[in-house]
């Protein structure tokens, strides 16, 4: 059976390999990775400050079993956000366009803020909205670099 060799053109946000910016982009990944760390920590802090402790305490005392369930869900979503941060960190090591890099950082920041809001039981809806918006953005933005990475990896293995 013949193996299909599909080549996809780079997207509008991807950096062109032939561009003169490629040499300058080699110095950018540490800055982009630092921006990812700062954005995640800032999103967590803002989510914690935005949460209403009195409403959270009232919701937790009204139904303690539901509060335990929602906090367990928040821990699961926090582990998913950590995996998304790892993926974005790996993708930010590749040469990416500035729009794509900023989108990846924003998507992970949204996903990182969501479990904090869900831990405060009164803000589950806002946390779910932020988490799923960040997840969709990460999937859409991470699609093109992952294709490039897989194509490069398969080319390297054939040698």
Coordinates of C-alpha atoms in Angstrom, one line a residue:
X1 CA 0.0 0.0 0.0
X2 CA 1.4 3.4 -0.9
X3 CA 2.2 5.8 1.8
X4 CA 0.5 9.2 1.4
X5 CA 2.8 12.1 1.8
X6 CA 0.8 15.1 2.6
X7 CA 2.4 18.5 3.0
X8 CA 0.5 21.3 4.6
X9 CA 1.3 24.9 4.0
X10 CA 2.2 26.9 7.1
X11 CA -0.7 28.8 8.7
X12 CA -0.9 32.6 8.9
X13 CA 0.4 32.7 12.4
X14 CA 3.4 30.4 11.8
X15 CA 6.9 31.8 11.4
X16 CA 8.4 31.2 8.0
X17 CA 11.5 29.0 8.1
X18 CA 13.1 31.2 5.4
X19 CA 12.4 34.5 7.1
X20 CA 15.3 36.6 8.5
X21 CA 13.6 36.6 11.8
X22 CA 14.5 32.9 12.4
X23 CA 17.9 33.9 13.8
X24 CA 16.4 36.4 16.2
X25 CA 13.7 33.9 17.2
X26 CA 16.3 31.5 18.7
X27 CA 16.7 34.0 21.6
X28 CA 12.9 34.3 22.1
X29 CA 11.9 30.9 23.5
X30 CA 13.3 31.6 27.0
X31 CA 11.4 34.9 27.1
X32 CA 8.2 33.3 25.8
X33 CA 8.6 30.5 28.4
X34 CA 9.1 33.1 31.1
X35 CA 6.0 34.9 29.8
X36 CA 4.1 31.6 30.1
X37 CA 5.1 31.2 33.7
X38 CA 4.3 34.8 34.6
X39 CA 0.9 34.6 32.9
X40 CA -0.1 31.4 34.7
X41 CA 0.9 32.7 38.1
X42 CA -0.8 36.0 37.4
X43 CA -4.0 34.2 36.3
X44 CA -4.0 32.1 39.4
X45 CA -3.5 35.2 41.6
X46 CA -6.3 37.1 39.9
X47 CA -8.7 34.2 40.1
X48 CA -8.0 33.8 43.8
X49 CA -8.5 37.5 44.4
X50 CA -11.7 37.6 42.3
X51 CA -13.3 34.7 44.3
X52 CA -15.8 35.7 47.0
X53 CA -14.8 33.8 50.2
X54 CA -18.1 34.5 51.9
X55 CA -20.2 33.1 49.0
X56 CA -17.8 30.1 48.7
X57 CA -18.1 29.3 52.4
X58 CA -21.8 29.5 52.3
X59 CA -22.0 27.2 49.3
X60 CA -19.6 24.7 50.9
X61 CA -21.6 24.6 54.1
X62 CA -24.9 24.3 52.3
X63 CA -23.9 21.0 50.7
X64 CA -20.6 19.6 51.9
X65 CA -20.7 16.5 49.6
X66 CA -21.2 18.6 46.6
X67 CA -18.3 20.8 47.7
X68 CA -16.0 17.8 48.0
X69 CA -17.0 16.6 44.5
X70 CA -16.5 20.0 43.0
X71 CA -13.1 20.4 44.7
X72 CA -12.1 17.0 43.4
X73 CA -13.1 18.1 39.9
X74 CA -11.0 21.3 40.5
X75 CA -8.0 19.1 41.3
X76 CA -8.5 17.0 38.1
X77 CA -8.8 20.2 36.0
X78 CA -5.7 21.6 37.7
X79 CA -3.8 18.5 36.6
X80 CA -5.1 19.0 33.1
X81 CA -4.0 22.6 33.2
X82 CA -0.6 21.5 34.3
X83 CA -0.4 19.1 31.3
X84 CA -1.5 22.0 29.0
X85 CA 1.2 24.2 30.5
X86 CA 3.8 21.5 29.8
X87 CA 2.5 21.2 26.2
X88 CA 2.6 24.9 25.7
X89 CA 6.1 25.1 27.1
X90 CA 7.2 22.4 24.7
X91 CA 5.6 24.2 21.8
X92 CA 7.1 27.6 22.8
X93 CA 10.6 26.1 22.3
X94 CA 9.8 25.8 18.6
X95 CA 10.0 28.9 16.3
X96 CA 6.4 30.2 16.3
X97 CA 4.9 33.4 15.2
X98 CA 4.2 36.0 17.9
X99 CA 0.4 35.7 17.5
X100 CA 0.5 31.9 18.0
X101 CA 2.9 32.2 21.0
X102 CA 0.6 34.8 22.6
X103 CA -2.4 32.7 22.0
X104 CA -0.8 29.6 23.6
X105 CA 0.1 31.7 26.6
X106 CA -3.4 33.1 26.9
X107 CA -5.0 29.7 26.5
X108 CA -2.9 28.2 29.3
X109 CA -3.5 31.1 31.6
X110 CA -7.3 30.7 31.1
X111 CA -7.0 27.0 31.9
X112 CA -4.8 27.7 35.0
X113 CA -7.3 30.2 36.5
X114 CA -10.3 27.9 36.1
X115 CA -9.4 25.3 38.9
X116 CA -8.9 28.2 41.3
X117 CA -12.4 29.5 40.7
X118 CA -13.8 26.0 40.8
X119 CA -12.1 25.4 44.2
X120 CA -14.1 28.3 45.5
X121 CA -17.4 26.4 45.2
X122 CA -19.5 29.5 44.4
X123 CA -17.8 30.1 41.0
X124 CA -18.1 26.8 39.2
X125 CA -19.8 28.2 36.1
X126 CA -17.1 30.9 35.5
X127 CA -14.4 28.3 36.1
X128 CA -15.9 25.8 33.6
X129 CA -16.3 28.6 31.0
X130 CA -12.7 29.7 31.4
X131 CA -11.4 26.1 31.4
X132 CA -13.2 25.0 28.3
X133 CA -12.4 28.2 26.4
X134 CA -8.8 27.7 27.2
X135 CA -8.9 24.1 26.2
X136 CA -10.5 24.8 22.8
X137 CA -8.0 27.6 22.2
X138 CA -5.1 25.4 23.1
X139 CA -6.4 22.6 20.8
X140 CA -6.9 25.0 17.9
X141 CA -3.6 26.8 18.3
X142 CA -1.6 23.7 19.1
X143 CA -2.7 21.9 16.0
X144 CA -0.3 23.4 13.5
X145 CA 2.9 23.2 15.5
X146 CA 2.1 19.6 16.4
X147 CA 1.8 18.7 12.8
X148 CA 5.1 20.3 12.0
X149 CA 6.7 18.5 15.0
X150 CA 5.3 15.1 14.0
X151 CA 6.4 15.6 10.4
X152 CA 10.0 16.6 11.5
X153 CA 10.1 13.6 13.9
X154 CA 9.0 11.2 11.2
X155 CA 11.6 12.6 8.8
X156 CA 14.3 12.2 11.4
X157 CA 13.4 8.6 12.1
X158 CA 13.6 7.6 8.5
X159 CA 17.3 8.4 8.3

